Amino acid sequence: MSDAVSRRSAMRLLAAAGTAGAALGTGSCAPGVLPGAGAPEVPPAAPAVPAPKGAARIDALLERLTLDEKTALLHGARDPAPLGQAGYVPGVPRLGIPALRLADGPAGVRVARPATALPAPVLLASAFDPALAREYGRVIGREGRALGQDVLLSPMANLIRTPYAGRNFETFAEDPGLTADLVGEMIRGIQDEGLIATVKHFALNNQEHGRDTVDVIAAEQTLHETELRGFEAAVAAGAGAVMGAYNKVNGVHACESKPLLDELLRGSWGFDGWVMSDWDATHSTVAAIGAGLDMEMPGGTHFGGPLRQAVRGGSVPEEAVDLAVHRILTTMDRFGLLAARPAARPPRDAAAGARTARKVATAGAVLLRNERGTLPLTGAAARSIAVIGPTGQVPFVSGGGSAHVIPDGAAAPLTAIRQRAGKGAAVRYALGEDLYGRPLPAGLLTPAADLDERAVDPGRVWSHQGEFRLAADDEWTLLVHYTGKRPVVRLDGEELFPVRQGVAEYFAGGLLGSAPDGMSVRRRALALSAGTHRLAVTAEGGDKGQRFRLRHTTGAIRAADLAEAVRTAKSARSVVLFAYEDATEGRDRTSLALPGGQERLIEAVTAANPRTTVVLNTSSSTTMPWLPRTGAVLQMYYPGQEGAGATADLLFGDVDPGGRLTQTFPADERSTPVGGDPLRYPGVGGRQEYSEGVHVGHRWYDAQRVTPLFPFGHGLSYTTWQYEQLTVRPERGGLRVEFTVRNTGRRKGTEVAQVYVGPSTELELDQPVRALAGYRRLVLAPGEAQRVTVDIAARALSSWDPEQHRWVLGTGRRTVFAGRSSRELPLRSKAVVTSR
């Protein structure tokens, strides 16, 4: 028997052992332990055995692969026919192993071609509807296959831990249970269509600040009860791949953490897919593959030549390489990629994608405030409307970075509002704030030069140097728009738009990074003193030639735009003011306030017309010192390509705003779970501690008795609701909760009924004051009542015991609450939880 055959047999035995271990559940002992919790050594477990026919095929392929071919399957490479996707892994054509193309996709398939730009996942989550998450996933799954992709780098299961995190819009919620529900269903939807889903970023990648280096310290109970819930649900849903995070977890890089990848992911949860690194998140060869990392992306810095040398030198056994290849090929085989005749790729169904995009945008929209009947717009208020704000005219489709999608098209909200208001209505528009700048005055520079819409031919260089004089100090913003290599612009000798390092250069935002005509944009705010200033511009045509323009805004321009917005607001019966905050991968927010002059704009417009609705296209929670002056506030996050139509549907009451907040909105920047504690966020000396423990999100506000601006689960309706007749009884190892929800208003409406559970007095473990235990989305006609049943599973009544390394049921008398949000719970009852 050859050594290779022996290796195959050994892997099958290990796989069988892993399956048996997984069948025992997580209630035994050490596999759930993580660094820093006194974990004993646990032997590694291998993936579950595939069907015999598939196993035989994989074994046969492994026998014929050379070491070079094996390692080529374990790292990314340059795509010879790129489609604009994030990654590429070459196949082995001589053995019929196809290449893999991997695309970003939290809110749609991110390639160089148009795809359905769905609403941001945080907006999807706000619908509290797992079935809708599955539909959302199916749209992406079908489109990924149609657009030539094999693997989707989505969903993102990290929690919303801090409102400053730059990628909060890409994920779902601050609540672990809700996140787990939605992640699992989105993965099922993606993979229903034959696309391999990749849950990310495993684990504790909850901020962009220092994400490559920060060492995140979290106790065992904290990990299992908060961040790990979504990843565990992903494994249970059958996710084909897991992406390791950039950061360290308890002192070890996530992509070389044996406790995470081997003991927990594979040993305790029984994961049988493959683990890839985040892009450039691999830091070693021997440690990474030994810990259970299977694939380095996007290149082969560690898993290319160095891995082959390590195998030949004996520091990495070839069995480790074989096992990694086995995991990848087994997953490919599971999805039919190794079949002699793989399934044909489906055509795109752009119309179906658009319907789902609009459905999600309306279902997840959250009405935060509605005073004096401001919404819905009816009667005279619907016939005389002022639309104000740059994102009223320029649709804000998606955030920046990996989540940015090229849509088939996206209407402006102003257009949708005018169409819905009808011919008899007067809908006026005012910019309010200029995001892309005005042309420089013709006589500004000496010598004169037209710096608007300049063209530079291929292979040529165009440059100009001039001077201009300011009569008084002023606040300027200079902007460069360009189609090729970014022009070099120097003011008084300083380069204004230097090339940045890493993702900051490429991820400039979903709104501010490009002009409405698609030209790339960079901007720089400057405090200019009175006197003479020197301006120099140099632009290269490159191989294809390019166009560029230099634009600006000044204090006078901003004052004029504000004055026009106030005049327009006064002239109308009602105002719809669009406000924005442009978040992106690669950087965290520096403030929870609206950027630029938007707070001043809102204050001035609401003073002129109190019937003002503020529509928020923001990434996460926002502070609102201007809130009391508004008539209504509608949270739309990043609503995707159908956001304009969805917004109009909601404003005019064609649909009820059925979304509820999946993250708490703080009253101010100090009153957050990480406020005032730099060790919690952003970390001190490269170290960060999750010292809030199990009290993440709304649980922290309850534990600290802090009043938020808007609580978790909050959201208003155009009708009114009443909760009645709560009963709770033990059933199936958990609790069955029943209550009645009644629509007491005059309109059909959507409600999200929420159930929370209090702590067990019999558990000597840290527990939330109240934890979300279940929810139900309802649509009821006026006067209609429905008896709601919510089953609370034993897991929702359990805590992770770090001494026993397992979940333990919180027995004894427990309080159960039901209502409209984490802070509006009119019903409560008690029930005894027993272990039998």
PDB file of N, CA, C and O in Angstrom, residues 247-294:
ATOM      1  N   ASN A 247      -7.775  40.212  12.397  1.00  0.00           N
ATOM      2  CA  ASN A 247      -7.297  40.522  13.744  1.00  0.00           C
ATOM      3  C   ASN A 247      -6.791  39.288  14.482  1.00  0.00           C
ATOM      4  O   ASN A 247      -6.976  38.146  14.043  1.00  0.00           O
ATOM      5  N   LYS A 248      -6.179  39.546  15.613  1.00  0.00           N
ATOM      6  CA  LYS A 248      -5.833  38.470  16.535  1.00  0.00           C
ATOM      7  C   LYS A 248      -7.010  38.213  17.472  1.00  0.00           C
ATOM      8  O   LYS A 248      -7.798  39.117  17.761  1.00  0.00           O
ATOM      9  N   VAL A 249      -7.100  36.978  17.943  1.00  0.00           N
ATOM     10  CA  VAL A 249      -8.091  36.601  18.942  1.00  0.00           C
ATOM     11  C   VAL A 249      -7.348  35.992  20.121  1.00  0.00           C
ATOM     12  O   VAL A 249      -6.695  34.954  19.977  1.00  0.00           O
ATOM     13  N   ASN A 250      -7.406  36.655  21.243  1.00  0.00           N
ATOM     14  CA  ASN A 250      -6.708  36.192  22.450  1.00  0.00           C
ATOM     15  C   ASN A 250      -5.249  35.857  22.182  1.00  0.00           C
ATOM     16  O   ASN A 250      -4.740  34.813  22.585  1.00  0.00           O
ATOM     17  N   GLY A 251      -4.588  36.774  21.485  1.00  0.00           N
ATOM     18  CA  GLY A 251      -3.139  36.681  21.307  1.00  0.00           C
ATOM     19  C   GLY A 251      -2.661  35.985  20.058  1.00  0.00           C
ATOM     20  O   GLY A 251      -1.454  35.985  19.790  1.00  0.00           O
ATOM     21  N   VAL A 252      -3.549  35.405  19.258  1.00  0.00           N
ATOM     22  CA  VAL A 252      -3.147  34.650  18.071  1.00  0.00           C
ATOM     23  C   VAL A 252      -3.930  35.159  16.863  1.00  0.00           C
ATOM     24  O   VAL A 252      -5.147  35.364  16.954  1.00  0.00           O
ATOM     25  N   HIS A 253      -3.233  35.344  15.735  1.00  0.00           N
ATOM     26  CA  HIS A 253      -3.941  35.742  14.521  1.00  0.00           C
ATOM     27  C   HIS A 253      -5.065  34.757  14.232  1.00  0.00           C
ATOM     28  O   HIS A 253      -4.887  33.539  14.314  1.00  0.00           O
ATOM     29  N   ALA A 254      -6.231  35.278  13.871  1.00  0.00           N
ATOM     30  CA  ALA A 254      -7.399  34.426  13.660  1.00  0.00           C
ATOM     31  C   ALA A 254      -7.146  33.359  12.605  1.00  0.00           C
ATOM     32  O   ALA A 254      -7.680  32.250  12.699  1.00  0.00           O
ATOM     33  N   CYS A 255      -6.328  33.676  11.601  1.00  0.00           N
ATOM     34  CA  CYS A 255      -6.078  32.720  10.519  1.00  0.00           C
ATOM     35  C   CYS A 255      -5.016  31.681  10.871  1.00  0.00           C
ATOM     36  O   CYS A 255      -4.659  30.858  10.013  1.00  0.00           O
ATOM     37  N   GLU A 256      -4.508  31.713  12.097  1.00  0.00           N
ATOM     38  CA  GLU A 256      -3.613  30.635  12.526  1.00  0.00           C
ATOM     39  C   GLU A 256      -3.946  30.222  13.963  1.00  0.00           C
ATOM     40  O   GLU A 256      -3.095  29.786  14.722  1.00  0.00           O
ATOM     41  N   SER A 257      -5.238  30.348  14.297  1.00  0.00           N
ATOM     42  CA  SER A 257      -5.707  30.001  15.637  1.00  0.00           C
ATOM     43  C   SER A 257      -6.269  28.584  15.633  1.00  0.00           C
ATOM     44  O   SER A 257      -7.389  28.342  15.149  1.00  0.00           O
ATOM     45  N   LYS A 258      -5.529  27.647  16.159  1.00  0.00           N
ATOM     46  CA  LYS A 258      -5.991  26.256  16.245  1.00  0.00           C
ATOM     47  C   LYS A 258      -7.242  26.127  17.112  1.00  0.00           C
ATOM     48  O   LYS A 258      -8.173  25.406  16.755  1.00  0.00           O
ATOM     49  N   PRO A 259      -7.327  26.836  18.238  1.00  0.00           N
ATOM     50  CA  PRO A 259      -8.575  26.744  19.017  1.00  0.00           C
ATOM     51  C   PRO A 259      -9.805  27.197  18.238  1.00  0.00           C
ATOM     52  O   PRO A 259     -10.885  26.645  18.409  1.00  0.00           O
ATOM     53  N   LEU A 260      -9.654  28.212  17.388  1.00  0.00           N
ATOM     54  CA  LEU A 260     -10.788  28.667  16.597  1.00  0.00           C
ATOM     55  C   LEU A 260     -11.087  27.726  15.434  1.00  0.00           C
ATOM     56  O   LEU A 260     -12.221  27.262  15.260  1.00  0.00           O
ATOM     57  N   LEU A 261     -10.075  27.473  14.606  1.00  0.00           N
ATOM     58  CA  LEU A 261     -10.312  26.792  13.341  1.00  0.00           C
ATOM     59  C   LEU A 261     -10.448  25.289  13.477  1.00  0.00           C
ATOM     60  O   LEU A 261     -11.254  24.664  12.778  1.00  0.00           O
ATOM     61  N   ASP A 262      -9.666  24.684  14.351  1.00  0.00           N
ATOM     62  CA  ASP A 262      -9.645  23.234  14.454  1.00  0.00           C
ATOM     63  C   ASP A 262     -10.540  22.735  15.581  1.00  0.00           C
ATOM     64  O   ASP A 262     -11.457  21.943  15.365  1.00  0.00           O
ATOM     65  N   GLU A 263     -10.301  23.232  16.779  1.00  0.00           N
ATOM     66  CA  GLU A 263     -11.013  22.687  17.932  1.00  0.00           C
ATOM     67  C   GLU A 263     -12.477  23.106  17.952  1.00  0.00           C
ATOM     68  O   GLU A 263     -13.358  22.275  18.210  1.00  0.00           O
ATOM     69  N   LEU A 264     -12.751  24.381  17.684  1.00  0.00           N
ATOM     70  CA  LEU A 264     -14.125  24.862  17.757  1.00  0.00           C
ATOM     71  C   LEU A 264     -14.874  24.634  16.443  1.00  0.00           C
ATOM     72  O   LEU A 264     -15.889  23.934  16.406  1.00  0.00           O
ATOM     73  N   LEU A 265     -14.380  25.231  15.365  1.00  0.00           N
ATOM     74  CA  LEU A 265     -15.098  25.210  14.096  1.00  0.00           C
ATOM     75  C   LEU A 265     -15.315  23.782  13.590  1.00  0.00           C
ATOM     76  O   LEU A 265     -16.435  23.392  13.256  1.00  0.00           O
ATOM     77  N   ARG A 266     -14.246  23.004  13.567  1.00  0.00           N
ATOM     78  CA  ARG A 266     -14.366  21.647  13.026  1.00  0.00           C
ATOM     79  C   ARG A 266     -14.688  20.622  14.116  1.00  0.00           C
ATOM     80  O   ARG A 266     -15.540  19.756  13.920  1.00  0.00           O
ATOM     81  N   GLY A 267     -14.009  20.736  15.251  1.00  0.00           N
ATOM     82  CA  GLY A 267     -14.202  19.730  16.274  1.00  0.00           C
ATOM     83  C   GLY A 267     -15.540  19.822  16.963  1.00  0.00           C
ATOM     84  O   GLY A 267     -16.260  18.829  17.084  1.00  0.00           O
ATOM     85  N   SER A 268     -15.908  21.019  17.422  1.00  0.00           N
ATOM     86  CA  SER A 268     -17.139  21.173  18.191  1.00  0.00           C
ATOM     87  C   SER A 268     -18.357  21.332  17.297  1.00  0.00           C
ATOM     88  O   SER A 268     -19.406  20.746  17.558  1.00  0.00           O
ATOM     89  N   TRP A 269     -18.226  22.122  16.236  1.00  0.00           N
ATOM     90  CA  TRP A 269     -19.372  22.405  15.379  1.00  0.00           C
ATOM     91  C   TRP A 269     -19.494  21.448  14.198  1.00  0.00           C
ATOM     92  O   TRP A 269     -20.525  21.410  13.546  1.00  0.00           O
ATOM     93  N   GLY A 270     -18.431  20.697  13.873  1.00  0.00           N
ATOM     94  CA  GLY A 270     -18.497  19.750  12.766  1.00  0.00           C
ATOM     95  C   GLY A 270     -18.464  20.379  11.390  1.00  0.00           C
ATOM     96  O   GLY A 270     -18.987  19.805  10.427  1.00  0.00           O
ATOM     97  N   PHE A 271     -17.828  21.531  11.246  1.00  0.00           N
ATOM     98  CA  PHE A 271     -17.725  22.180   9.936  1.00  0.00           C
ATOM     99  C   PHE A 271     -16.943  21.301   8.976  1.00  0.00           C
ATOM    100  O   PHE A 271     -15.858  20.817   9.308  1.00  0.00           O
ATOM    101  N   ASP A 272     -17.483  21.102   7.758  1.00  0.00           N
ATOM    102  CA  ASP A 272     -16.817  20.219   6.806  1.00  0.00           C
ATOM    103  C   ASP A 272     -16.488  20.919   5.486  1.00  0.00           C
ATOM    104  O   ASP A 272     -16.208  20.260   4.487  1.00  0.00           O
ATOM    105  N   GLY A 273     -16.515  22.255   5.472  1.00  0.00           N
ATOM    106  CA  GLY A 273     -16.096  22.996   4.287  1.00  0.00           C
ATOM    107  C   GLY A 273     -14.636  23.404   4.397  1.00  0.00           C
ATOM    108  O   GLY A 273     -13.849  22.749   5.075  1.00  0.00           O
ATOM    109  N   TRP A 274     -14.275  24.492   3.729  1.00  0.00           N
ATOM    110  CA  TRP A 274     -12.887  24.937   3.832  1.00  0.00           C
ATOM    111  C   TRP A 274     -12.808  26.344   4.414  1.00  0.00           C
ATOM    112  O   TRP A 274     -13.763  27.112   4.347  1.00  0.00           O
ATOM    113  N   VAL A 275     -11.649  26.647   4.985  1.00  0.00           N
ATOM    114  CA  VAL A 275     -11.385  27.947   5.598  1.00  0.00           C
ATOM    115  C   VAL A 275     -10.399  28.702   4.727  1.00  0.00           C
ATOM    116  O   VAL A 275      -9.307  28.201   4.430  1.00  0.00           O
ATOM    117  N   MET A 276     -10.773  29.887   4.300  1.00  0.00           N
ATOM    118  CA  MET A 276      -9.868  30.771   3.554  1.00  0.00           C
ATOM    119  C   MET A 276      -9.532  31.976   4.419  1.00  0.00           C
ATOM    120  O   MET A 276     -10.282  32.335   5.339  1.00  0.00           O
ATOM    121  N   SER A 277      -8.423  32.602   4.101  1.00  0.00           N
ATOM    122  CA  SER A 277      -8.067  33.832   4.813  1.00  0.00           C
ATOM    123  C   SER A 277      -8.793  35.009   4.203  1.00  0.00           C
ATOM    124  O   SER A 277      -9.187  34.983   3.026  1.00  0.00           O
ATOM    125  N   ASP A 278      -8.967  36.051   4.994  1.00  0.00           N
ATOM    126  CA  ASP A 278      -9.320  37.335   4.398  1.00  0.00           C
ATOM    127  C   ASP A 278      -8.124  37.767   3.554  1.00  0.00           C
ATOM    128  O   ASP A 278      -7.024  37.229   3.656  1.00  0.00           O
ATOM    129  N   TRP A 279      -8.330  38.756   2.701  1.00  0.00           N
ATOM    130  CA  TRP A 279      -7.304  39.137   1.733  1.00  0.00           C
ATOM    131  C   TRP A 279      -6.074  39.707   2.454  1.00  0.00           C
ATOM    132  O   TRP A 279      -6.158  40.728   3.131  1.00  0.00           O
ATOM    133  N   ASP A 280      -4.948  38.979   2.324  1.00  0.00           N
ATOM    134  CA  ASP A 280      -3.678  39.322   2.974  1.00  0.00           C
ATOM    135  C   ASP A 280      -3.743  39.203   4.493  1.00  0.00           C
ATOM    136  O   ASP A 280      -3.007  39.882   5.213  1.00  0.00           O
ATOM    137  N   ALA A 281      -4.587  38.304   4.997  1.00  0.00           N
ATOM    138  CA  ALA A 281      -4.680  38.083   6.440  1.00  0.00           C
ATOM    139  C   ALA A 281      -3.910  36.844   6.886  1.00  0.00           C
ATOM    140  O   ALA A 281      -3.998  36.467   8.051  1.00  0.00           O
ATOM    141  N   THR A 282      -3.166  36.216   5.976  1.00  0.00           N
ATOM    142  CA  THR A 282      -2.326  35.074   6.349  1.00  0.00           C
ATOM    143  C   THR A 282      -0.959  35.590   6.772  1.00  0.00           C
ATOM    144  O   THR A 282      -0.365  36.407   6.066  1.00  0.00           O
ATOM    145  N   HIS A 283      -0.457  35.102   7.906  1.00  0.00           N
ATOM    146  CA  HIS A 283       0.793  35.628   8.455  1.00  0.00           C
ATOM    147  C   HIS A 283       1.896  34.583   8.573  1.00  0.00           C
ATOM    148  O   HIS A 283       2.987  34.899   9.040  1.00  0.00           O
ATOM    149  N   SER A 284       1.612  33.346   8.184  1.00  0.00           N
ATOM    150  CA  SER A 284       2.613  32.296   8.336  1.00  0.00           C
ATOM    151  C   SER A 284       2.267  31.140   7.418  1.00  0.00           C
ATOM    152  O   SER A 284       1.175  31.096   6.827  1.00  0.00           O
ATOM    153  N   THR A 285       3.180  30.205   7.335  1.00  0.00           N
ATOM    154  CA  THR A 285       2.948  28.984   6.554  1.00  0.00           C
ATOM    155  C   THR A 285       2.674  27.809   7.484  1.00  0.00           C
ATOM    156  O   THR A 285       1.585  27.242   7.495  1.00  0.00           O
ATOM    157  N   VAL A 286       3.655  27.469   8.300  1.00  0.00           N
ATOM    158  CA  VAL A 286       3.553  26.282   9.145  1.00  0.00           C
ATOM    159  C   VAL A 286       2.421  26.433  10.165  1.00  0.00           C
ATOM    160  O   VAL A 286       1.578  25.542  10.323  1.00  0.00           O
ATOM    161  N   ALA A 287       2.385  27.573  10.879  1.00  0.00           N
ATOM    162  CA  ALA A 287       1.369  27.759  11.909  1.00  0.00           C
ATOM    163  C   ALA A 287      -0.027  27.820  11.308  1.00  0.00           C
ATOM    164  O   ALA A 287      -0.981  27.264  11.873  1.00  0.00           O
ATOM    165  N   ALA A 288      -0.172  28.481  10.157  1.00  0.00           N
ATOM    166  CA  ALA A 288      -1.502  28.657   9.576  1.00  0.00           C
ATOM    167  C   ALA A 288      -2.085  27.338   9.093  1.00  0.00           C
ATOM    168  O   ALA A 288      -3.219  26.994   9.418  1.00  0.00           O
ATOM    169  N   ILE A 289      -1.324  26.578   8.310  1.00  0.00           N
ATOM    170  CA  ILE A 289      -1.889  25.322   7.813  1.00  0.00           C
ATOM    171  C   ILE A 289      -2.025  24.310   8.946  1.00  0.00           C
ATOM    172  O   ILE A 289      -2.957  23.502   8.971  1.00  0.00           O
ATOM    173  N   GLY A 290      -1.157  24.397   9.926  1.00  0.00           N
ATOM    174  CA  GLY A 290      -1.269  23.510  11.073  1.00  0.00           C
ATOM    175  C   GLY A 290      -2.480  23.794  11.924  1.00  0.00           C
ATOM    176  O   GLY A 290      -3.028  22.901  12.575  1.00  0.00           O
ATOM    177  N   ALA A 291      -2.923  25.056  11.922  1.00  0.00           N
ATOM    178  CA  ALA A 291      -4.100  25.438  12.705  1.00  0.00           C
ATOM    179  C   ALA A 291      -5.406  25.108  11.999  1.00  0.00           C
ATOM    180  O   ALA A 291      -6.456  25.085  12.633  1.00  0.00           O
ATOM    181  N   GLY A 292      -5.336  24.878  10.679  1.00  0.00           N
ATOM    182  CA  GLY A 292      -6.551  24.545   9.952  1.00  0.00           C
ATOM    183  C   GLY A 292      -6.933  25.516   8.863  1.00  0.00           C
ATOM    184  O   GLY A 292      -8.028  25.408   8.305  1.00  0.00           O
ATOM    185  N   LEU A 293      -6.068  26.477   8.527  1.00  0.00           N
ATOM    186  CA  LEU A 293      -6.332  27.342   7.374  1.00  0.00           C
ATOM    187  C   LEU A 293      -6.072  26.541   6.109  1.00  0.00           C
ATOM    188  O   LEU A 293      -5.011  25.932   5.960  1.00  0.00           O
ATOM    189  N   ASP A 294      -7.026  26.553   5.184  1.00  0.00           N
ATOM    190  CA  ASP A 294      -6.898  25.757   3.966  1.00  0.00           C
ATOM    191  C   ASP A 294      -6.456  26.567   2.762  1.00  0.00           C
ATOM    192  O   ASP A 294      -5.838  26.017   1.846  1.00  0.00           O
TER     193      ASP A 294
END
